[in-house]
PDB file of C-alpha atoms in Angstrom:
ATOM      1  CA  MET A   1     107.384 119.596 120.385  1.00  0.00           C
ATOM      2  CA  ALA A   2     103.982 117.929 120.754  1.00  0.00           C
ATOM      3  CA  LYS A   3     102.221 120.625 118.733  1.00  0.00           C
ATOM      4  CA  GLU A   4     104.882 120.596 116.019  1.00  0.00           C
ATOM      5  CA  PHE A   5     104.743 116.800 115.839  1.00  0.00           C
ATOM      6  CA  LYS A   6     100.957 116.757 115.577  1.00  0.00           C
ATOM      7  CA  GLU A   7     100.981 119.423 112.858  1.00  0.00           C
ATOM      8  CA  THR A   8     103.657 117.582 110.894  1.00  0.00           C
ATOM      9  CA  VAL A   9     101.704 114.321 111.036  1.00  0.00           C
ATOM     10  CA  GLU A  10      98.466 116.031 109.978  1.00  0.00           C
ATOM     11  CA  ASN A  11     100.203 117.863 107.122  1.00  0.00           C
ATOM     12  CA  ILE A  12     101.620 114.617 105.771  1.00  0.00           C
ATOM     13  CA  LYS A  13      98.287 112.802 106.118  1.00  0.00           C
ATOM     14  CA  ASN A  14      96.371 115.610 104.431  1.00  0.00           C
ATOM     15  CA  SER A  15      98.847 116.124 101.620  1.00  0.00           C
ATOM     16  CA  ALA A  16      98.418 114.667  98.175  1.00  0.00           C
ATOM     17  CA  VAL A  17     102.138 113.975  97.964  1.00  0.00           C
ATOM     18  CA  TYR A  18     101.702 110.536  96.401  1.00  0.00           C
ATOM     19  CA  GLU A  19      98.535 111.286  94.480  1.00  0.00           C
ATOM     20  CA  LYS A  20      99.707 114.313  92.480  1.00  0.00           C
ATOM     21  CA  LYS A  21     101.911 113.792  89.468  1.00  0.00           C
ATOM     22  CA  GLN A  22     103.845 117.011  90.117  1.00  0.00           C
ATOM     23  CA  TYR A  23     105.369 115.651  93.340  1.00  0.00           C
ATOM     24  CA  TRP A  24     106.737 112.667  91.448  1.00  0.00           C
ATOM     25  CA  GLU A  25     108.037 114.867  88.648  1.00  0.00           C
ATOM     26  CA  GLU A  26     109.782 117.136  91.185  1.00  0.00           C
ATOM     27  CA  ARG A  27     111.833 114.057  92.092  1.00  0.00           C
ATOM     28  CA  GLY A  28     112.488 113.259  88.440  1.00  0.00           C
ATOM     29  CA  LEU A  29     110.176 110.259  88.576  1.00  0.00           C
ATOM     30  CA  ASN A  30     107.229 108.969  86.628  1.00  0.00           C
ATOM     31  CA  GLN A  31     104.222 108.527  88.878  1.00  0.00           C
ATOM     32  CA  SER A  32     103.745 104.954  90.000  1.00  0.00           C
ATOM     33  CA  ASP A  33     100.534 103.140  89.186  1.00  0.00           C
ATOM     34  CA  ALA A  34      97.440 103.519  91.335  1.00  0.00           C
ATOM     35  CA  GLU A  35      98.087 100.284  93.248  1.00  0.00           C
ATOM     36  CA  VAL A  36     101.533 101.469  94.391  1.00  0.00           C
ATOM     37  CA  VAL A  37     100.201 104.936  95.223  1.00  0.00           C
ATOM     38  CA  HIS A  38      97.573 103.227  97.392  1.00  0.00           C
ATOM     39  CA  ILE A  39     100.263 101.143  99.132  1.00  0.00           C
ATOM     40  CA  LEU A  40     102.318 104.276  99.783  1.00  0.00           C
ATOM     41  CA  ARG A  41      99.359 106.250 101.123  1.00  0.00           C
ATOM     42  CA  THR A  42      97.919 103.550 103.366  1.00  0.00           C
ATOM     43  CA  SER A  43     101.293 102.485 104.734  1.00  0.00           C
ATOM     44  CA  THR A  44     102.259 106.104 105.404  1.00  0.00           C
ATOM     45  CA  ASN A  45      99.015 106.835 107.250  1.00  0.00           C
ATOM     46  CA  ASP A  46      99.294 103.602 109.224  1.00  0.00           C
ATOM     47  CA  PHE A  47     102.909 104.417 110.085  1.00  0.00           C
ATOM     48  CA  LEU A  48     101.934 107.923 111.235  1.00  0.00           C
ATOM     49  CA  ASP A  49      99.149 106.552 113.453  1.00  0.00           C
ATOM     50  CA  LYS A  50     101.559 104.084 115.069  1.00  0.00           C
ATOM     51  CA  LEU A  51     104.227 106.776 115.406  1.00  0.00           C
ATOM     52  CA  SER A  52     101.745 109.036 117.192  1.00  0.00           C
ATOM     53  CA  THR A  53     100.910 106.248 119.631  1.00  0.00           C
ATOM     54  CA  ILE A  54     104.606 105.685 120.333  1.00  0.00           C
ATOM     55  CA  VAL A  55     105.344 109.387 120.786  1.00  0.00           C
ATOM     56  CA  ASN A  56     102.426 109.822 123.185  1.00  0.00           C
ATOM     57  CA  ALA A  57     103.339 106.767 125.257  1.00  0.00           C
ATOM     58  CA  ASN A  58     104.833 107.315 128.671  1.00  0.00           C
ATOM     59  CA  THR A  59     107.976 105.292 127.949  1.00  0.00           C
ATOM     60  CA  PRO A  60     111.700 106.084 127.905  1.00  0.00           C
ATOM     61  CA  LYS A  61     113.207 107.582 124.769  1.00  0.00           C
ATOM     62  CA  GLU A  62     115.205 104.388 124.125  1.00  0.00           C
ATOM     63  CA  SER A  63     111.990 102.336 124.117  1.00  0.00           C
ATOM     64  CA  LYS A  64     110.395 104.790 121.726  1.00  0.00           C
ATOM     65  CA  LEU A  65     113.382 104.569 119.396  1.00  0.00           C
ATOM     66  CA  THR A  66     113.173 100.779 119.349  1.00  0.00           C
ATOM     67  CA  ALA A  67     109.436 100.913 118.669  1.00  0.00           C
ATOM     68  CA  ILE A  68     109.943 103.419 115.833  1.00  0.00           C
ATOM     69  CA  GLN A  69     112.645 101.232 114.300  1.00  0.00           C
ATOM     70  CA  ASN A  70     110.229  98.300 114.434  1.00  0.00           C
ATOM     71  CA  ILE A  71     107.434 100.136 112.617  1.00  0.00           C
ATOM     72  CA  VAL A  72     109.887 101.429 110.012  1.00  0.00           C
ATOM     73  CA  ASP A  73     111.044  97.851 109.434  1.00  0.00           C
ATOM     74  CA  LYS A  74     107.422  96.761 108.925  1.00  0.00           C
ATOM     75  CA  LEU A  75     106.768  99.232 106.108  1.00  0.00           C
ATOM     76  CA  PRO A  76     106.173  97.486 102.751  1.00  0.00           C
ATOM     77  CA  TRP A  77     109.740  97.992 101.520  1.00  0.00           C
ATOM     78  CA  ASP A  78     109.690  94.751  99.491  1.00  0.00           C
ATOM     79  CA  ASP A  79     106.670  95.964  97.503  1.00  0.00           C
ATOM     80  CA  LEU A  80     108.458  99.117  96.307  1.00  0.00           C
ATOM     81  CA  ASP A  81     111.195  99.878  93.817  1.00  0.00           C
ATOM     82  CA  THR A  82     114.210 101.959  94.806  1.00  0.00           C
ATOM     83  CA  GLU A  83     112.685 105.311  93.869  1.00  0.00           C
ATOM     84  CA  GLU A  84     109.447 104.546  95.692  1.00  0.00           C
ATOM     85  CA  LYS A  85     111.408 103.524  98.792  1.00  0.00           C
ATOM     86  CA  GLU A  86     113.295 106.823  98.681  1.00  0.00           C
ATOM     87  CA  PHE A  87     110.043 108.748  98.209  1.00  0.00           C
ATOM     88  CA  LEU A  88     108.439 106.997 101.185  1.00  0.00           C
ATOM     89  CA  SER A  89     111.520 107.704 103.297  1.00  0.00           C
ATOM     90  CA  GLU A  90     111.459 111.393 102.381  1.00  0.00           C
ATOM     91  CA  VAL A  91     107.769 111.659 103.253  1.00  0.00           C
ATOM     92  CA  ILE A  92     107.966 110.021 106.684  1.00  0.00           C
ATOM     93  CA  ALA A  93     111.316 111.544 107.713  1.00  0.00           C
ATOM     94  CA  PRO A  94     109.865 114.905 108.866  1.00  0.00           C
ATOM     95  CA  ALA A  95     107.467 113.123 111.239  1.00  0.00           C
ATOM     96  CA  ILE A  96     110.279 111.090 112.780  1.00  0.00           C
ATOM     97  CA  GLU A  97     112.345 114.248 113.139  1.00  0.00           C
ATOM     98  CA  ALA A  98     109.408 116.115 114.715  1.00  0.00           C
ATOM     99  CA  ALA A  99     109.179 113.231 117.188  1.00  0.00           C
ATOM    100  CA  GLY A 100     112.702 114.085 118.310  1.00  0.00           C
ATOM    101  CA  PHE A 101     114.682 111.402 116.484  1.00  0.00           C
ATOM    102  CA  ASP A 102     117.155 111.395 113.590  1.00  0.00           C
ATOM    103  CA  PRO A 103     115.213 109.815 110.741  1.00  0.00           C
ATOM    104  CA  TRP A 104     118.307 108.941 108.720  1.00  0.00           C
ATOM    105  CA  SER A 105     119.680 106.809 111.527  1.00  0.00           C
ATOM    106  CA  ILE A 106     116.417 104.835 111.528  1.00  0.00           C
ATOM    107  CA  ILE A 107     115.251 104.618 107.914  1.00  0.00           C
TER     108      ILE A 107
END
């Protein structure tokens, strides 16, 4: 799982999922302005860094789940509209899943 998790995190970080118009259009959305794209990118990368730290910690699974819930709660949800929130959720969900947790019970 560690290799799969690391690859998933790197793929998300290295993707242009927020920066390319086509990814927005695939969701039936107009691309958000550059400021929102920046918020999405920086908060996603920060989340992934924190998630990696949690996953690599030598703590019980329950503690990891609580820590992941806390970092999900600290994402900039209030700065995003409904579609942007859904987009962010869809982008981070594979990393949470690769960490061994059900993303839809957390997000």
